[in-house]
Coordinates of C-alpha atoms in Angstrom, one line a residue:
Chain T
X2 CA 1.4 7.1 21.4
X3 CA 2.4 3.8 19.8
X4 CA 0.9 2.6 16.6
X5 CA 1.6 -0.8 15.0
X6 CA 1.2 -0.9 11.2
X7 CA 0.7 -4.4 9.8
X8 CA 1.5 -4.0 6.1
X9 CA 3.6 -6.1 3.7
X10 CA 4.1 -3.3 1.1
X11 CA 7.4 -1.5 1.5
X12 CA 6.0 1.7 0.0
X13 CA 3.1 2.0 2.5
X14 CA 5.3 1.0 5.4
X15 CA 7.5 4.0 4.8
X16 CA 4.7 6.3 3.8
X17 CA 2.6 5.7 6.9
X18 CA 5.6 5.6 9.3
X19 CA 7.0 8.9 7.9
X20 CA 3.7 10.7 8.0
X21 CA 2.7 9.5 11.5
X22 CA 6.1 10.1 13.0
X23 CA 5.9 13.7 11.8
X24 CA 2.8 14.1 13.8
X25 CA 4.5 12.7 16.9
X26 CA 3.4 9.0 16.8
X27 CA 5.7 6.2 17.7
X28 CA 5.4 3.7 14.9
X29 CA 6.3 0.0 14.5
X30 CA 5.9 -2.2 11.4
X31 CA 4.8 -5.8 11.1
X32 CA 5.3 -7.3 7.6
X33 CA 2.7 -10.1 7.9
X34 CA -0.1 -11.3 10.2
X35 CA 2.2 -13.6 12.2
X36 CA 4.6 -10.8 13.0
X37 CA 1.6 -8.6 13.8
X38 CA 0.4 -11.0 16.4
X39 CA 3.9 -11.4 17.9
X40 CA 4.5 -7.7 18.1
X41 CA 1.1 -7.0 19.6
X42 CA 1.7 -9.5 22.4
X43 CA 5.2 -8.1 23.0
X44 CA 4.4 -4.3 22.9
X45 CA 0.6 -3.9 23.3
X46 CA 0.3 -0.9 21.0
X47 CA -2.3 1.8 21.5
X48 CA -3.6 1.1 18.0
X49 CA -3.2 -1.4 15.1
X50 CA -3.5 -0.2 11.5
X51 CA -4.1 -3.4 9.6
X52 CA -3.8 -4.4 6.0
X53 CA -6.1 -7.2 4.9
X54 CA -4.1 -8.8 2.1
X55 CA -0.8 -10.0 3.6
X56 CA 1.3 -13.2 3.4
X57 CA 1.3 -16.0 5.9
X58 CA -1.7 -14.7 7.9
X59 CA -4.1 -12.2 6.5
X60 CA -5.9 -9.3 8.2
X61 CA -9.1 -11.3 8.7
X62 CA -7.2 -14.0 10.6
X63 CA -5.5 -11.4 12.7
X64 CA -8.9 -9.9 13.7
X65 CA -10.3 -13.3 14.5
X66 CA -7.3 -14.2 16.7
X67 CA -7.4 -10.9 18.4
X68 CA -11.1 -11.2 19.3
X69 CA -10.3 -14.6 20.9
X70 CA -7.4 -13.3 23.0
X71 CA -8.3 -11.4 26.2
X72 CA -4.9 -9.6 26.2
X73 CA -5.4 -8.3 22.6
X74 CA -9.1 -7.8 22.1
X75 CA -9.0 -4.3 23.6
X76 CA -6.5 -3.0 21.1
X77 CA -8.4 -0.8 18.6
X78 CA -8.0 -1.7 14.9
X79 CA -8.3 0.5 11.8
X80 CA -8.2 -1.5 8.6
X81 CA -6.7 -0.3 5.3
X82 CA -9.2 -0.3 2.5
X83 CA -8.6 0.2 -1.2
X84 CA -10.6 0.2 -4.4
X85 CA -12.4 -3.1 -4.8
X86 CA -12.4 -4.1 -1.2
X87 CA -15.7 -2.8 -0.1
X88 CA -17.0 -6.3 0.9
X89 CA -13.8 -6.8 2.8
X90 CA -14.5 -3.7 4.9
X91 CA -17.9 -5.0 5.9
X92 CA -16.4 -8.3 7.0
X93 CA -13.6 -6.5 8.9
X94 CA -16.0 -4.4 10.8
X95 CA -18.0 -7.6 11.7
X96 CA -14.8 -9.1 13.0
X97 CA -14.2 -6.2 15.3
X98 CA -12.4 -3.5 13.4
X99 CA -13.4 0.0 14.6
X100 CA -13.0 1.7 11.3
X101 CA -11.1 1.9 8.0
X102 CA -8.6 4.0 6.2
X103 CA -8.8 4.5 2.5
X104 CA -5.4 3.7 1.2
X105 CA -6.1 4.6 -2.4
X106 CA -7.4 8.1 -1.9
X107 CA -5.4 9.2 1.1
X108 CA -6.8 11.7 3.6
X109 CA -4.3 12.2 6.3
X110 CA -6.4 14.5 8.4
X111 CA -9.2 11.9 8.4
X112 CA -6.7 9.2 9.5
X113 CA -5.5 11.4 12.5
X114 CA -9.1 12.3 13.4
X115 CA -10.0 8.6 13.5
X116 CA -7.0 7.6 15.6
X117 CA -7.7 10.3 18.1
X118 CA -11.4 9.6 18.2
X119 CA -11.0 5.9 18.7
X120 CA -8.1 6.0 21.2
X121 CA -9.0 9.2 23.0
X122 CA -5.3 10.0 22.9
X123 CA -3.2 12.6 21.1
X124 CA 0.5 12.1 20.4
X125 CA 3.2 14.4 21.7
X126 CA 4.2 16.6 18.8
X127 CA 7.9 16.3 17.9
X128 CA 10.1 19.0 19.3
X129 CA 10.9 21.8 16.9
X130 CA 14.6 22.0 15.8
X131 CA 16.6 24.0 18.3
X132 CA 18.6 27.0 17.1
X133 CA 22.4 26.6 17.2
X134 CA 23.8 27.3 20.7
X135 CA 27.1 29.0 19.6
X136 CA 26.8 32.2 17.7
X137 CA 28.1 32.2 14.1
X138 CA 31.3 34.1 14.1
X139 CA 31.1 37.5 12.3
X140 CA 33.3 37.9 9.3
X141 CA 35.6 40.9 9.5
X142 CA 34.7 43.3 6.7
X143 CA 37.6 43.7 4.3
X144 CA 38.2 47.2 3.1
X145 CA 37.2 47.6 -0.5
X146 CA 40.1 48.7 -2.8
X147 CA 39.3 52.0 -4.2
Chain R
X4 CA -2.9 18.6 6.2
X5 CA -1.8 17.5 2.7
X6 CA 0.9 15.0 2.2
X7 CA 3.8 16.0 -0.1
X8 CA 3.4 13.1 -2.6
X9 CA 6.4 14.4 -4.7
X10 CA 8.6 13.3 -1.8
X11 CA 7.5 9.7 -2.4
X12 CA 7.9 9.6 -6.1
X13 CA 11.3 8.0 -6.1
X14 CA 10.2 5.4 -3.6
X15 CA 7.1 4.7 -5.7
X16 CA 9.1 4.3 -8.9
X17 CA 11.4 1.8 -7.1
X18 CA 8.7 -0.3 -5.4
X19 CA 6.4 -0.2 -8.4
X20 CA 9.2 -1.5 -10.7
X21 CA 9.9 -4.3 -8.2
X22 CA 6.2 -5.2 -8.3
X23 CA 6.0 -5.1 -12.1
X24 CA 9.0 -7.5 -12.2
X25 CA 7.1 -9.8 -9.8
X26 CA 4.0 -9.6 -11.9
X27 CA 5.9 -10.4 -15.1
X28 CA 7.5 -13.4 -13.4
X29 CA 4.1 -14.6 -12.2
X30 CA 2.7 -14.4 -15.7
X31 CA 5.7 -16.3 -17.1
X32 CA 5.0 -19.0 -14.5
X33 CA 1.4 -19.2 -15.5
X34 CA 2.4 -19.5 -19.2
X35 CA 4.5 -22.5 -18.1
X36 CA 1.5 -24.0 -16.4
X37 CA 2.7 -23.2 -12.8
X38 CA 0.4 -21.7 -10.3
X39 CA 2.4 -22.2 -7.1
X40 CA 3.1 -18.5 -6.8
X41 CA -0.3 -17.2 -7.8
X42 CA -1.1 -15.9 -4.2
X43 CA 2.1 -13.8 -4.3
X44 CA 1.3 -12.5 -7.8
X45 CA -2.2 -11.5 -6.7
X46 CA -0.7 -9.6 -3.7
X47 CA 1.8 -7.9 -6.1
X48 CA -1.1 -6.7 -8.2
X49 CA -3.0 -5.5 -5.1
X50 CA 0.1 -3.5 -3.9
X51 CA 0.7 -2.1 -7.3
X52 CA -2.9 -0.9 -7.5
X53 CA -2.8 0.7 -4.1
X54 CA 0.5 2.5 -4.5
X55 CA -0.3 3.9 -7.9
X56 CA -3.7 5.2 -6.8
X57 CA -2.4 6.9 -3.7
X58 CA 0.3 8.6 -5.9
X59 CA -2.4 9.8 -8.3
X60 CA -1.5 7.6 -11.2
X61 CA -5.0 6.5 -12.1
X62 CA -4.3 4.5 -15.3
X63 CA -1.7 2.4 -13.5
X64 CA -3.9 2.0 -10.5
X65 CA -6.9 0.8 -12.5
X66 CA -4.6 -1.6 -14.5
X67 CA -3.4 -2.9 -11.1
X68 CA -7.0 -3.4 -10.1
X69 CA -7.9 -5.4 -13.2
X70 CA -4.9 -7.6 -12.7
X71 CA -5.7 -8.0 -9.0
X72 CA -9.3 -9.2 -9.9
X73 CA -7.9 -11.5 -12.6
X74 CA -5.3 -13.1 -10.4
X75 CA -7.8 -13.6 -7.6
X76 CA -10.1 -15.5 -10.0
X77 CA -7.2 -17.6 -11.2
X78 CA -6.1 -18.3 -7.6
X79 CA -9.7 -19.3 -6.7
X80 CA -9.8 -21.6 -9.8
X81 CA -12.7 -19.6 -11.2
X82 CA -11.0 -19.2 -14.5
X83 CA -8.2 -21.0 -16.3
X84 CA -5.8 -18.5 -18.0
X85 CA -5.6 -19.1 -21.7
X86 CA -2.4 -18.4 -23.7
X87 CA -4.3 -15.6 -25.5
X88 CA -5.2 -14.0 -22.2
X89 CA -1.7 -14.2 -20.8
X90 CA -0.3 -12.7 -23.9
X91 CA -2.7 -9.8 -23.4
X92 CA -1.6 -9.4 -19.8
X93 CA 2.0 -9.5 -20.8
X94 CA 1.3 -6.7 -23.3
X95 CA -0.3 -4.6 -20.7
X96 CA 2.6 -5.2 -18.3
X97 CA 4.9 -3.9 -21.0
X98 CA 2.8 -0.8 -21.4
X99 CA 2.7 -0.3 -17.6
X100 CA 6.5 -0.4 -17.7
X101 CA 6.5 2.3 -20.4
X102 CA 4.2 4.3 -18.2
X103 CA 6.6 4.1 -15.2
X104 CA 9.4 5.3 -17.5
X105 CA 7.3 8.2 -18.7
X106 CA 6.5 9.2 -15.1
X107 CA 10.2 9.0 -14.3
X108 CA 10.8 11.5 -17.1
X109 CA 8.0 13.7 -15.7
X110 CA 5.7 12.9 -18.6
X111 CA 2.1 11.8 -18.3
X112 CA 0.9 8.2 -17.8
X113 CA 0.5 5.9 -20.9
X114 CA -3.2 5.2 -21.8
X115 CA -3.8 1.6 -20.7
X116 CA -7.6 1.6 -21.4
X117 CA -7.4 -0.6 -24.5
X118 CA -5.4 -3.3 -22.7
X119 CA -7.7 -3.1 -19.7
X120 CA -10.7 -3.5 -21.9
X121 CA -9.1 -6.5 -23.7
X122 CA -8.5 -8.3 -20.3
X123 CA -11.9 -7.4 -19.0
X124 CA -13.5 -9.0 -22.1
X125 CA -11.3 -12.0 -22.4
X126 CA -11.4 -12.9 -18.7
X127 CA -14.8 -11.5 -17.7
X128 CA -13.4 -9.5 -14.9
X129 CA -14.3 -5.9 -14.2
X130 CA -13.0 -3.1 -12.0
X131 CA -16.0 -3.8 -9.7
X132 CA -15.1 -7.5 -9.0

């Protein structure tokens, strides 16, 4: 399952990509709103996780453009929220976001539950590491000097 | 499932430091009467706030929140930053730097409440803005 993360902050790009990949999600990052639109048109992700405050084109502009594009309006969007952005969340929901993820007080289980509930899809969990095929050679015991 | 935040501490200290540098540069520009990069300075405060809060560094997160609210008001021309205010902000940035250094040494955060209160009073911004 393919998730596009539109986020200009390097820390959160790595944070969300690492944690989602561990759960089996395929992730992609867009560093601003313009790149988010380009990548959505190119790859049509299963879900967009969208930051509001980004350079060049912010999250509100992305939501507005998506709602006007028949090819993109069906992509579900979760918006990042943080302390002080309560009014922004209301506006984002009015523009078509399906829900929001609290960035400041992170609850990963809640994020996964939202993604699964909104998309109706579950990712393929990553394969567990395989044990080594060739046996480790046994060391010959040396006689202990008496 | 809980996330192992300790695994992100080194990344946080690197990115938070970069953002503090950006904030300091932004404040220096404002002191020179330049507001061209105010949008970027506001975003830096926003990012600093969010990263600090998710890592559990509440003082730093709230300081970031105050700066985010302040820079937004400056960006929207709702307030004109005075020299006094900018000096107070620079002082808080220095304390935030000390806090990052303390965290790196596995010590607790520095108390930033007096600086936050000073900025709230001087600029009429609050954590709830």
